[in-house]
Amino acid sequence: VTDAEIRKADKAARKLISGSRMPANDENGELAHIRRLVTEAKTPLVIEWIERFLDSTDEKLVVMGWHVDSCATIAKAFGKEAVLFRGTSAKKHDAVNRFQNDPTCRVFVANLKAGGVGITLTAAREMLLAEMPWTDADYKQARDRINRIGQTASSVSYTVCIAADTVEEIVWRIVERKAQQAELLVKGE
């Protein structure tokens, strides 16, 4: 993916997103295509970030992404140090068990929808969201995989990888605003 393709895609995305609203639907898949292009462009940088993380600590890391092929690319870059969870229930237990119990398995990579619910990954206290989810609920669910009963670390941390000056920044602001509005509703304000 070239810089020119990303700029062209981002310009198209900005047309789809007027002001601060997400389109009600993406019938032609334009926004999804644009997000995929941005993800493809930043995946090598995500891999570099993970390499620096692994070189700087003995900690384990959970990496969540939206696009399955991007998750596969990330997992492949780390070979036997990583486990990739694609969401099939038959392999769910094996992937989680390996990450939780095998000291040589330092990176758990999963799609946000498949790996963001119903699993416990407390062997890690660090999470990298390689791609911004579409909703605050997906974001919170993903974060909760490492912040659960059984977590022995005194704190957990999350890093969200957002490509500057792209549609990802707009999506992040919209998701944040929706989260604030939902919180006000819950509080009854």
CSV table of C-alpha atoms in Angstrom, one decimal, residues 8-185:
chain,number,residue,atom,x,y,z
A,8,LYS,CA,-6.8,8.8,-1.5
A,9,ALA,CA,-8.6,6.4,0.7
A,10,ASP,CA,-8.5,8.7,3.7
A,11,LYS,CA,-10.0,11.5,1.5
A,12,ALA,CA,-12.8,9.2,0.5
A,13,ALA,CA,-13.4,8.2,4.1
A,14,ARG,CA,-13.6,11.8,5.2
A,15,LYS,CA,-16.4,12.3,2.6
A,16,LEU,CA,-18.2,9.2,4.0
A,17,ILE,CA,-18.0,10.6,7.6
A,18,SER,CA,-19.6,14.0,7.7
A,19,GLY,CA,-18.4,16.0,10.7
A,20,SER,CA,-18.6,13.6,13.7
A,21,ARG,CA,-21.1,11.1,12.5
A,22,MET,CA,-20.5,7.5,11.3
A,23,PRO,CA,-22.5,6.6,8.2
A,24,ALA,CA,-25.7,4.6,9.1
A,25,ASN,CA,-24.5,1.9,6.8
A,26,ASP,CA,-21.5,1.3,4.5
A,27,GLU,CA,-23.4,-0.4,1.7
A,28,ASN,CA,-20.5,-0.3,-0.8
A,29,GLY,CA,-18.0,-1.3,1.8
A,30,GLU,CA,-16.0,1.9,1.1
A,31,LEU,CA,-15.2,2.8,4.8
A,32,ALA,CA,-14.3,-0.9,5.5
A,33,HIS,CA,-12.0,-0.9,2.5
A,34,ILE,CA,-10.3,2.3,3.7
A,35,ARG,CA,-9.8,1.0,7.2
A,36,ARG,CA,-8.3,-2.2,5.7
A,37,LEU,CA,-5.8,0.0,3.6
A,38,VAL,CA,-4.8,1.9,6.7
A,39,THR,CA,-4.3,-1.4,8.6
A,40,GLU,CA,-2.2,-2.9,5.9
A,41,ALA,CA,0.0,0.2,5.9
A,42,LYS,CA,0.6,0.3,9.6
A,43,THR,CA,1.0,-3.5,10.2
A,44,PRO,CA,4.8,-3.4,9.8
A,45,LEU,CA,4.9,-0.6,12.4
A,46,VAL,CA,2.8,-2.6,14.7
A,47,ILE,CA,5.2,-5.5,14.4
A,48,GLU,CA,8.1,-3.2,15.1
A,49,TRP,CA,6.3,-1.9,18.3
A,50,ILE,CA,5.8,-5.5,19.4
A,51,GLU,CA,9.4,-6.4,18.8
A,52,ARG,CA,10.5,-3.4,20.9
A,53,PHE,CA,8.1,-4.4,23.6
A,54,LEU,CA,9.4,-8.0,23.7
A,55,ASP,CA,13.0,-6.9,23.7
A,56,SER,CA,12.4,-4.6,26.6
A,57,THR,CA,10.7,-7.0,29.0
A,58,ASP,CA,9.9,-10.6,29.9
A,59,GLU,CA,6.2,-9.8,30.0
A,60,LYS,CA,3.6,-11.4,27.7
A,61,LEU,CA,1.4,-9.3,25.4
A,62,VAL,CA,-2.1,-9.6,24.0
A,63,VAL,CA,-2.6,-8.1,20.6
A,64,MET,CA,-6.1,-7.5,19.2
A,65,GLY,CA,-7.0,-6.4,15.7
A,66,TRP,CA,-10.1,-6.1,13.6
A,67,HIS,CA,-8.9,-7.7,10.3
A,68,VAL,CA,-8.1,-11.4,10.5
A,69,ASP,CA,-5.4,-11.3,7.8
A,70,SER,CA,-3.6,-8.5,9.7
A,71,CYS,CA,-3.7,-10.6,12.8
A,72,ALA,CA,-2.3,-13.5,10.9
A,73,THR,CA,0.5,-11.4,9.6
A,74,ILE,CA,1.4,-10.2,13.1
A,75,ALA,CA,1.3,-13.7,14.5
A,76,LYS,CA,3.4,-15.1,11.7
A,77,ALA,CA,6.1,-12.4,12.4
A,78,PHE,CA,6.7,-13.9,15.8
A,79,GLY,CA,6.6,-17.6,14.9
A,80,LYS,CA,6.5,-19.9,17.9
A,81,GLU,CA,6.5,-17.0,20.3
A,82,ALA,CA,3.0,-16.3,19.3
A,83,VAL,CA,-0.4,-18.0,19.2
A,84,LEU,CA,-3.1,-16.9,16.7
A,85,PHE,CA,-6.7,-17.3,17.8
A,86,ARG,CA,-9.1,-17.1,14.8
A,87,GLY,CA,-12.3,-17.8,16.7
A,88,THR,CA,-13.0,-21.5,16.2
A,89,SER,CA,-14.3,-22.9,19.4
A,90,ALA,CA,-12.4,-26.2,18.9
A,91,LYS,CA,-9.0,-24.4,19.1
A,92,LYS,CA,-10.0,-21.7,21.6
A,93,HIS,CA,-9.0,-23.8,24.6
A,94,ASP,CA,-5.7,-24.8,23.1
A,95,ALA,CA,-4.8,-21.2,22.1
A,96,VAL,CA,-5.7,-19.8,25.5
A,97,ASN,CA,-4.1,-22.6,27.4
A,98,ARG,CA,-0.8,-22.3,25.5
A,99,PHE,CA,-0.6,-18.5,26.1
A,100,GLN,CA,-1.6,-18.8,29.8
A,101,ASN,CA,0.8,-21.7,30.6
A,102,ASP,CA,3.7,-21.8,28.1
A,103,PRO,CA,6.5,-19.4,29.0
A,104,THR,CA,7.8,-19.5,25.5
A,105,CYS,CA,4.5,-18.2,24.1
A,106,ARG,CA,4.7,-14.5,24.7
A,107,VAL,CA,2.2,-13.0,22.2
A,108,PHE,CA,-1.5,-13.8,21.9
A,109,VAL,CA,-3.0,-12.4,18.7
A,110,ALA,CA,-6.7,-12.4,18.0
A,111,ASN,CA,-9.5,-10.7,16.1
A,112,LEU,CA,-11.5,-8.4,18.3
A,113,LYS,CA,-14.7,-10.2,17.8
A,114,ALA,CA,-13.4,-13.7,18.3
A,115,GLY,CA,-10.8,-13.0,21.1
A,116,GLY,CA,-12.6,-10.0,22.7
A,117,VAL,CA,-15.1,-12.1,24.6
A,118,GLY,CA,-15.3,-15.2,26.7
A,119,ILE,CA,-11.6,-15.8,27.3
A,120,THR,CA,-9.2,-15.1,30.1
A,121,LEU,CA,-5.7,-13.9,29.3
A,122,THR,CA,-4.4,-12.9,32.7
A,123,ALA,CA,-0.9,-14.2,31.9
A,124,ALA,CA,-0.5,-10.7,30.3
A,125,ARG,CA,-0.8,-7.3,31.9
A,126,GLU,CA,-0.2,-5.5,28.6
A,127,MET,CA,-2.5,-5.2,25.6
A,128,LEU,CA,-2.0,-3.7,22.2
A,129,LEU,CA,-5.1,-2.8,20.2
A,130,ALA,CA,-3.5,-2.9,16.7
A,131,GLU,CA,-6.8,-1.6,15.2
A,132,MET,CA,-9.5,0.6,16.7
A,133,PRO,CA,-12.8,-1.3,17.1
A,134,TRP,CA,-16.0,0.2,15.8
A,135,THR,CA,-17.7,0.4,19.1
A,136,ASP,CA,-16.8,1.3,22.7
A,137,ALA,CA,-18.4,-2.1,23.8
A,138,ASP,CA,-15.9,-4.0,21.7
A,139,TYR,CA,-13.0,-1.9,23.1
A,140,LYS,CA,-14.1,-2.6,26.7
A,141,GLN,CA,-14.7,-6.3,26.1
A,142,ALA,CA,-11.2,-6.6,24.6
A,143,ARG,CA,-9.6,-4.8,27.5
A,144,ASP,CA,-11.4,-7.0,30.0
A,145,ARG,CA,-9.6,-10.1,28.7
A,146,ILE,CA,-6.5,-9.1,30.8
A,147,ASN,CA,-8.3,-7.2,33.5
A,148,ARG,CA,-10.2,-10.1,35.2
A,149,ILE,CA,-10.4,-12.2,38.3
A,150,GLY,CA,-7.2,-14.1,38.4
A,151,GLN,CA,-5.0,-11.2,37.3
A,152,THR,CA,-2.1,-11.1,39.7
A,153,ALA,CA,-0.4,-7.9,38.3
A,154,SER,CA,-1.1,-4.8,40.4
A,155,SER,CA,-1.9,-2.9,37.2
A,156,VAL,CA,-2.7,-3.5,33.5
A,157,SER,CA,-2.1,-1.3,30.6
A,158,TYR,CA,-3.5,-0.8,27.1
A,159,THR,CA,-2.0,0.8,24.1
A,160,VAL,CA,-4.2,1.7,21.1
A,161,CYS,CA,-2.4,2.0,17.7
A,162,ILE,CA,-4.0,4.8,15.7
A,163,ALA,CA,-2.6,6.0,12.4
A,164,ALA,CA,-2.2,9.8,12.7
A,165,ASP,CA,-4.2,12.0,10.3
A,166,THR,CA,-6.3,9.1,9.0
A,167,VAL,CA,-9.9,8.0,9.4
A,168,GLU,CA,-8.8,6.1,12.4
A,169,GLU,CA,-8.5,9.3,14.4
A,170,ILE,CA,-12.1,10.2,13.4
A,171,VAL,CA,-13.4,6.8,14.4
A,172,TRP,CA,-11.6,7.0,17.8
A,173,ARG,CA,-13.1,10.4,18.5
A,174,ILE,CA,-16.6,9.1,17.6
A,175,VAL,CA,-16.1,6.0,19.8
A,176,GLU,CA,-14.9,8.1,22.7
A,177,ARG,CA,-17.9,10.4,22.4
A,178,LYS,CA,-20.4,7.5,22.2
A,179,ALA,CA,-18.8,6.1,25.4
A,180,GLN,CA,-19.2,9.4,27.2
A,181,GLN,CA,-22.8,9.7,26.1
A,182,ALA,CA,-23.5,6.1,27.2
A,183,GLU,CA,-22.0,6.8,30.6
A,184,LEU,CA,-24.2,9.9,31.0
A,185,LEU,CA,-27.3,7.7,30.1
